[in-house]
Coordinates of C-alpha atoms and ligand atoms in Angstrom, one line a residue:
M199 CA -36.2 -15.8 -8.9
T200 CA -37.6 -15.3 -5.4
E201 CA -37.1 -11.9 -3.6
L202 CA -34.7 -12.0 -0.7
K203 CA -36.4 -12.1 2.7
N204 CA -33.3 -10.8 4.5
D205 CA -31.2 -8.5 2.3
R206 CA -29.2 -6.7 5.1
Y207 CA -26.0 -8.1 3.8
I208 CA -26.5 -6.8 0.2
R209 CA -27.8 -3.5 1.5
A210 CA -24.8 -3.0 3.8
L211 CA -22.4 -3.7 1.0
L212 CA -24.1 -1.1 -1.1
K213 CA -24.1 1.3 1.9
Q214 CA -27.9 1.4 2.0
P215 CA -29.7 1.7 5.3
V216 CA -30.3 -1.4 7.4
D217 CA -32.1 -2.2 10.7
K218 CA -29.1 -4.1 12.2
T219 CA -25.5 -4.8 11.1
P220 CA -25.4 -8.0 9.0
V221 CA -23.0 -10.7 10.1
W222 CA -21.5 -13.9 8.6
M223 CA -18.3 -15.8 9.3
M224 CA -15.5 -16.6 6.9
R225 CA -15.2 -20.4 6.8
Q226 CA -18.6 -20.7 8.5
A227 CA -19.1 -24.2 7.1
G228 CA -16.4 -26.5 8.4
R229 CA -14.7 -28.8 10.8
Y230 CA -15.7 -26.9 14.0
L231 CA -19.2 -28.2 13.4
P232 CA -19.8 -31.9 14.3
E233 CA -22.5 -32.1 11.6
Y234 CA -20.0 -31.0 9.0
K235 CA -17.6 -33.7 10.0
A236 CA -20.3 -36.3 9.7
V237 CA -21.2 -35.2 6.1
R238 CA -17.5 -34.9 5.2
K239 CA -17.1 -38.5 6.4
Q240 CA -20.0 -39.6 4.3
A241 CA -18.5 -37.9 1.2
G242 CA -15.1 -39.7 1.8
D243 CA -12.9 -36.7 1.2
F244 CA -13.0 -33.0 0.8
M245 CA -13.1 -32.8 -3.0
S246 CA -15.8 -35.4 -3.2
L247 CA -17.8 -33.2 -0.9
C248 CA -17.2 -30.2 -3.2
R249 CA -18.2 -32.3 -6.2
N250 CA -21.5 -33.5 -4.8
A251 CA -24.1 -30.7 -5.2
D252 CA -26.5 -32.1 -2.6
L253 CA -23.8 -32.6 0.1
A254 CA -22.2 -29.2 -0.7
C255 CA -25.6 -27.7 -0.3
E256 CA -26.2 -29.5 3.0
V257 CA -22.9 -28.2 4.5
T258 CA -23.6 -24.7 3.2
L259 CA -26.9 -24.6 5.1
Q260 CA -25.6 -26.2 8.3
P261 CA -24.3 -23.1 9.9
L262 CA -27.5 -21.2 9.0
R263 CA -29.5 -23.7 11.0
R264 CA -27.5 -23.0 14.1
F265 CA -26.8 -19.3 13.8
D266 CA -28.8 -16.2 12.7
L267 CA -26.4 -15.5 9.9
D268 CA -27.2 -12.8 7.2
A269 CA -25.5 -14.6 4.3
A270 CA -24.6 -18.1 3.1
I271 CA -21.3 -18.8 1.4
L272 CA -21.0 -21.4 -1.4
F273 CA -19.3 -24.5 -0.1
S274 CA -16.3 -25.0 -2.3
D275 CA -12.6 -24.1 -2.3
I276 CA -10.4 -21.5 -4.0
L277 CA -8.2 -24.3 -5.4
T278 CA -10.9 -25.7 -7.6
V279 CA -9.7 -23.3 -10.4
P280 CA -6.0 -24.4 -10.5
D281 CA -7.3 -28.0 -10.2
A282 CA -9.5 -27.5 -13.3
M283 CA -6.5 -25.9 -15.1
G284 CA -4.8 -29.2 -14.9
L285 CA -2.6 -29.2 -11.7
G286 CA -4.2 -32.2 -9.9
L287 CA -5.3 -31.0 -6.5
Y288 CA -5.2 -33.5 -3.6
F289 CA -5.4 -33.2 0.2
E290 CA -3.1 -35.1 2.5
E291 CA -4.5 -35.7 5.9
G292 CA -3.3 -33.0 8.3
E293 CA -1.0 -31.4 5.7
G294 CA -3.4 -29.2 3.7
P295 CA -3.7 -28.9 -0.1
K296 CA -1.1 -30.2 -2.5
F297 CA -0.7 -30.1 -6.3
A298 CA 0.6 -33.1 -8.2
R299 CA 1.9 -30.9 -11.1
P300 CA 3.0 -27.5 -9.8
I301 CA 4.1 -24.7 -12.1
R302 CA 7.8 -24.6 -12.7
S303 CA 8.3 -23.1 -16.2
K304 CA 6.9 -21.0 -19.0
R305 CA 5.9 -24.2 -20.7
D306 CA 3.8 -25.2 -17.7
V307 CA 2.0 -21.9 -17.9
D308 CA 1.4 -22.3 -21.6
N309 CA 0.0 -25.8 -21.1
L310 CA -2.6 -24.6 -18.6
I311 CA -6.2 -25.3 -19.6
M312 CA -8.6 -22.3 -19.6
P313 CA -11.4 -24.1 -17.7
D314 CA -15.0 -23.9 -18.9
P315 CA -17.1 -23.0 -15.9
E316 CA -19.9 -25.2 -17.2
G317 CA -17.4 -27.9 -18.2
E318 CA -14.6 -28.8 -15.8
L319 CA -16.1 -26.6 -13.1
Q320 CA -19.7 -27.4 -13.7
Y321 CA -19.9 -29.2 -10.3
V322 CA -19.4 -25.7 -8.7
M323 CA -22.2 -24.2 -10.7
N324 CA -24.5 -27.2 -9.9
A325 CA -23.8 -26.6 -6.2
V326 CA -24.7 -22.9 -6.6
R327 CA -28.0 -23.8 -8.4
T328 CA -28.9 -26.3 -5.7
I329 CA -28.0 -24.0 -2.8
R330 CA -30.0 -21.1 -4.4
R331 CA -33.0 -23.4 -4.7
E332 CA -32.8 -24.7 -1.1
L333 CA -32.1 -21.3 0.4
K334 CA -35.6 -20.3 -0.8
G335 CA -34.6 -16.6 -0.6
E336 CA -33.9 -16.6 3.1
V337 CA -30.5 -14.9 2.8
P338 CA -28.2 -14.1 -0.1
L339 CA -25.6 -16.5 -1.4
I340 CA -22.0 -15.4 -1.6
G341 CA -19.8 -16.7 -4.4
F342 CA -16.0 -16.5 -4.3
S343 CA -12.6 -17.1 -5.9
G344 CA -9.0 -16.8 -4.8
S345 CA -7.1 -13.8 -6.1
P346 CA -4.7 -14.6 -9.0
W347 CA -1.7 -14.0 -6.7
T348 CA -3.0 -16.2 -3.9
L349 CA -3.9 -19.0 -6.4
A350 CA -0.4 -18.7 -7.9
T351 CA 1.3 -19.2 -4.5
Y352 CA -0.3 -22.6 -4.2
M353 CA 0.3 -23.4 -7.9
I354 CA 4.0 -22.6 -7.8
E355 CA 4.9 -23.6 -4.2
G356 CA 2.9 -26.9 -4.8
G357 CA 0.9 -26.4 -1.6
S358 CA 0.8 -24.2 1.5
S359 CA 3.9 -22.2 2.3
K360 CA 5.4 -20.1 5.0
A361 CA 8.1 -18.1 3.2
F362 CA 6.9 -18.2 -0.4
T363 CA 10.4 -18.7 -1.7
K364 CA 9.5 -20.4 -5.0
I365 CA 7.0 -17.8 -6.2
K366 CA 9.2 -14.9 -5.0
K367 CA 12.1 -16.4 -6.8
M368 CA 10.0 -16.4 -10.0
A369 CA 8.7 -12.9 -9.3
F370 CA 12.1 -11.4 -9.0
S371 CA 14.1 -13.5 -11.5
E372 CA 11.6 -14.4 -14.2
P373 CA 8.7 -11.9 -13.7
Q374 CA 7.4 -12.4 -17.3
I375 CA 6.5 -16.0 -16.5
L376 CA 4.6 -15.0 -13.3
H377 CA 2.8 -12.2 -15.1
A378 CA 1.8 -14.7 -17.9
L379 CA 0.4 -17.0 -15.2
L380 CA -1.4 -14.2 -13.3
D381 CA -3.0 -13.0 -16.6
K382 CA -4.3 -16.4 -17.4
L383 CA -5.6 -16.8 -13.9
S384 CA -7.4 -13.4 -14.1
D385 CA -9.2 -14.5 -17.2
S386 CA -10.2 -17.8 -15.7
V387 CA -11.4 -16.1 -12.5
I388 CA -13.5 -13.6 -14.5
D389 CA -15.2 -16.5 -16.4
Y390 CA -15.6 -18.5 -13.2
L391 CA -17.2 -15.7 -11.1
N392 CA -19.4 -14.5 -14.0
A393 CA -20.7 -18.1 -14.3
Q394 CA -21.3 -18.3 -10.5
I395 CA -23.4 -15.0 -10.9
S396 CA -25.4 -16.5 -13.8
A397 CA -25.9 -19.7 -11.7
G398 CA -27.3 -17.6 -8.8
V399 CA -24.7 -16.1 -6.4
Q400 CA -25.8 -12.7 -5.3
S401 CA -22.5 -11.2 -4.3
V402 CA -18.9 -12.2 -4.9
M403 CA -15.7 -12.1 -2.8
L404 CA -12.0 -12.4 -3.8
F405 CA -9.8 -14.0 -1.2
D406 CA -6.3 -12.6 -1.4
T407 CA -5.0 -14.5 1.6
W408 CA -1.4 -14.0 0.7
G409 CA -1.2 -10.5 -0.9
G410 CA 0.0 -9.2 2.5
V411 CA 3.4 -11.0 2.1
L412 CA 4.4 -8.6 -0.6
S413 CA 6.1 -5.2 -0.5
P414 CA 3.8 -2.2 -1.4
R415 CA 5.2 -2.0 -4.9
D416 CA 5.0 -5.7 -5.5
Y417 CA 1.5 -5.9 -4.0
Q418 CA 0.4 -3.4 -6.7
D419 CA 2.2 -5.2 -9.5
F420 CA 1.5 -8.9 -8.7
S421 CA -1.7 -8.9 -6.8
L422 CA -3.8 -5.7 -6.9
Q423 CA -3.4 -5.0 -10.6
Y424 CA -5.0 -8.4 -11.4
M425 CA -7.8 -8.0 -8.8
A426 CA -8.6 -4.7 -10.5
K427 CA -8.8 -6.4 -13.9
I428 CA -11.2 -8.9 -12.4
V429 CA -13.4 -6.2 -10.8
A430 CA -13.6 -4.5 -14.2
G431 CA -14.5 -7.8 -16.0
L432 CA -17.3 -8.9 -13.7
K433 CA -21.1 -8.6 -14.3
R434 CA -21.9 -5.9 -11.7
T435 CA -25.7 -6.3 -12.2
Y436 CA -27.6 -9.4 -13.0
E437 CA -31.4 -9.7 -13.6
G438 CA -31.7 -6.1 -12.5
K439 CA -29.9 -6.6 -9.2
K440 CA -26.6 -5.2 -8.2
I441 CA -23.9 -7.8 -7.5
P442 CA -21.6 -6.3 -4.9
V443 CA -17.9 -7.3 -5.0
T444 CA -15.7 -7.5 -1.9
L445 CA -11.9 -7.7 -2.0
F446 CA -10.1 -9.2 1.0
T447 CA -6.4 -8.9 1.3
K448 CA -5.2 -10.4 4.6
N449 CA -2.6 -8.0 6.0
G450 CA -3.7 -5.4 3.5
G451 CA -4.6 -2.6 5.9
Q452 CA -1.9 -0.3 4.6
W453 CA -3.3 -0.4 1.1
L454 CA -7.0 0.5 1.6
E455 CA -7.0 3.5 -0.7
S456 CA -5.5 1.6 -3.6
I457 CA -7.9 -1.3 -3.0
A458 CA -10.8 1.1 -3.1
D459 CA -9.5 2.5 -6.4
T460 CA -10.2 -0.8 -8.1
G461 CA -13.9 0.1 -8.0
C462 CA -14.9 -2.7 -5.7
D463 CA -18.0 -2.2 -3.4
A464 CA -16.4 -3.4 -0.2
I465 CA -13.1 -4.2 1.4
G466 CA -12.6 -7.1 3.8
L467 CA -10.4 -6.2 6.8
D468 CA -8.4 -8.6 9.0
W469 CA -8.0 -7.7 12.7
T470 CA -4.7 -5.8 12.5
I471 CA -6.4 -2.5 11.5
D472 CA -8.6 -0.3 13.6
M473 CA -12.1 -0.1 12.1
A474 CA -12.5 3.6 12.8
S475 CA -9.3 4.5 11.0
A476 CA -10.2 2.3 8.0
K477 CA -13.6 4.0 7.9
A478 CA -12.0 7.5 8.0
R479 CA -9.7 6.5 5.2
V480 CA -12.1 4.8 2.7
G481 CA -15.5 4.7 4.3
S482 CA -17.0 7.3 2.0
R483 CA -16.1 5.1 -1.0
V484 CA -16.6 1.5 0.0
A485 CA -18.3 -0.6 2.6
L486 CA -16.1 -2.4 5.2
Q487 CA -16.3 -6.1 6.2
G488 CA -14.7 -7.4 9.4
N489 CA -12.9 -7.3 11.7
M490 CA -12.8 -9.3 14.9
D491 CA -9.8 -11.5 15.6
P492 CA -11.1 -15.1 15.0
S493 CA -9.2 -16.2 18.2
M494 CA -11.6 -14.0 20.2
L495 CA -14.1 -16.9 19.8
Y496 CA -12.0 -18.8 22.4
A497 CA -12.9 -16.1 25.0
S498 CA -15.8 -16.0 27.4
P499 CA -19.3 -15.0 26.1
Q500 CA -18.9 -11.7 28.0
R501 CA -15.5 -10.9 26.4
I502 CA -16.8 -11.8 22.9
S503 CA -19.8 -9.4 23.4
E504 CA -17.5 -6.7 24.6
E505 CA -15.3 -7.1 21.5
V506 CA -18.3 -6.9 19.2
A507 CA -19.5 -3.8 21.0
T508 CA -16.0 -2.2 20.6
I509 CA -15.9 -2.9 16.9
L510 CA -19.5 -1.6 16.3
Q511 CA -18.7 1.5 18.2
S512 CA -15.5 1.9 16.2
F513 CA -17.5 1.8 12.9
G514 CA -20.1 4.1 14.5
Q515 CA -23.4 5.3 13.1
G516 CA -24.9 4.4 9.7
P517 CA -24.7 1.7 7.0
G518 CA -21.7 0.3 5.2
H519 CA -20.5 -2.3 7.7
V520 CA -20.7 -6.1 7.3
F521 CA -19.6 -7.7 10.6
N522 CA -17.2 -10.7 10.2
L523 CA -14.2 -12.3 11.6
G524 CA -10.9 -11.0 10.3
H525 CA -10.1 -14.4 8.8
G526 CA -11.6 -17.9 8.9
I527 CA -13.1 -19.4 12.1
H528 CA -10.6 -21.8 13.8
L529 CA -11.5 -25.5 13.7
D530 CA -11.5 -26.0 17.5
V531 CA -13.8 -23.1 18.4
P532 CA -16.9 -24.2 20.4
P533 CA -20.0 -23.6 18.2
E534 CA -21.8 -22.0 21.2
N535 CA -19.2 -19.2 21.1
A536 CA -20.0 -18.5 17.4
K537 CA -23.7 -18.2 18.4
V538 CA -22.8 -15.7 21.1
F539 CA -20.8 -13.7 18.5
V540 CA -23.6 -13.6 15.9
D541 CA -26.3 -12.8 18.4
A542 CA -24.2 -10.0 19.9
V543 CA -23.8 -8.3 16.5
H544 CA -27.6 -8.2 16.0
E545 CA -28.4 -7.2 19.6
L546 CA -25.8 -4.5 20.0
S547 CA -26.0 -3.0 16.5
A548 CA -29.6 -1.7 16.3
Q549 CA -28.6 1.5 18.1
Y550 CA -26.3 2.4 15.2
H551 CA -29.0 2.3 12.6
L552 CA -31.7 4.6 14.1
Ligands
CP3_659 O1 -16.2 -20.0 4.0 C1 -16.8 -21.1 3.8 O2 -17.5 -21.7 4.7 C2 -16.9 -21.6 2.4 C3 -15.9 -22.6 2.0 C4 -14.4 -22.3 1.9 C5 -13.5 -23.3 2.1 N1 -12.3 -22.8 1.7 C6 -13.8 -24.6 2.6 C7 -12.7 -25.5 3.0 C8 -13.8 -21.1 1.4 C9 -14.3 -19.8 1.1 C10 -12.4 -21.5 1.3 C11 -11.4 -20.6 0.9 C12 -9.9 -20.9 0.9 N2 -9.4 -22.2 0.7 C13 -8.9 -20.0 1.1 C14 -9.0 -18.5 1.3 C15 -9.5 -18.1 2.6 C16 -8.6 -18.4 3.7 O3 -9.0 -19.1 4.6 O4 -7.5 -17.8 3.7 C17 -7.7 -20.8 1.1 C18 -6.3 -20.2 1.3 C19 -8.0 -22.1 0.8 C20 -7.0 -23.3 0.6 C21 -7.3 -24.3 1.5 N3 -8.4 -25.2 1.4 C22 -6.6 -24.6 2.7 C23 -5.4 -23.9 3.2 C24 -7.4 -25.7 3.3 C25 -7.1 -26.3 4.7 C26 -6.5 -27.6 4.7 C27 -6.6 -28.3 6.0 O5 -6.5 -29.5 6.0 O6 -6.8 -27.6 7.0 C28 -8.4 -26.0 2.5 C29 -9.4 -27.1 2.7 C30 -10.7 -26.6 3.1 N4 -11.5 -25.7 2.4 C31 -11.5 -27.1 4.2 C32 -12.7 -26.4 4.1 C33 -13.9 -26.6 5.1 C34 -11.1 -28.2 5.2 C35 -11.1 -29.5 4.5 C36 -11.6 -30.6 5.3 O7 -12.9 -30.7 5.5 O8 -10.8 -31.5 5.7

């Protein structure tokens, strides 16, 4: 395989010296880009876009043509795994994801298929292979999965949720059913991510979007425990190269020490925690990714640059920082503002890597 021309992102995750702080944006491919909307229209619907390797590759590369990003992220979705397990994923216009057959009982859990990554999920691996070929070693490709807890919220609630009453009812009245589900999901995610690594992703990230709705004890029990199992089950090197693992729990700032204990390489931060205090707590053990409020991209170019400068200064000298938004880019952000953000990270960060 070709050597990487720009490996800042991988080096920063491994806390190795870099010339500038690397930057990418969560949800960097998506509806805030007119060229994404055009391809999405051509595909017909979101899942057809995910299932078409050439189109998935095209939308993965779109943000890289506009912005000087240091990584590409596979275009897919976290809900491909529950879909492949048999729940029937569909998207209703303007309402977000839905499952035709949500999990209600132990029997539903027992009936789940353990997906074969080169079977039911082969379309994802085909997208990875196509993207790796087309990237031509310019920047690394990030693979990802949802965390078991976050996937389970969608599988039990039947879609997006605000209060998570169904899954919490199960957690507190029939915990053994939920643990059986989380266990199955962990095994599926390990297979899925290891297959992405074999297909060509150069780093992996777990999105635990909803871990932060749990109490500290329940976070450990229902979310972190399973992410730790996944970290332990992943290929950490492939073809002689380290494959860094990033864990992102939105609203997880109070648990950084326990997250670092999983043995992950990096922790993704949302914007509710100060970068300097995160670094003081766990910066000797892991790299940190983040952490600008995505809504800052609505601000003026000057305000965006000021915020970038503040976060860079908060992290301070030396490697171990991957700049990112604290969550996905909003769909009505002007693309020009994203460019201001990315360029500011590179321009303002060189002084921290002398
Ligand atoms: O980051 C990237 O650019 C890579 C692609 C990516 C998508 N989803 C594409 C997508 C990634 C990494 C995800 C992760 C994802 N999906 C998460 C975890 C991260 C997070 O944002 O918290 C979650 C919770 C999901 C579930 C999901 N999929 C939701 C809530 C939605 C939005 C539904 C809507 O209509 O707004 C999706 C669909 C989705 N996934 C879109 C994209 C670009 C929009 C679909 C479209 O084009 O209509």
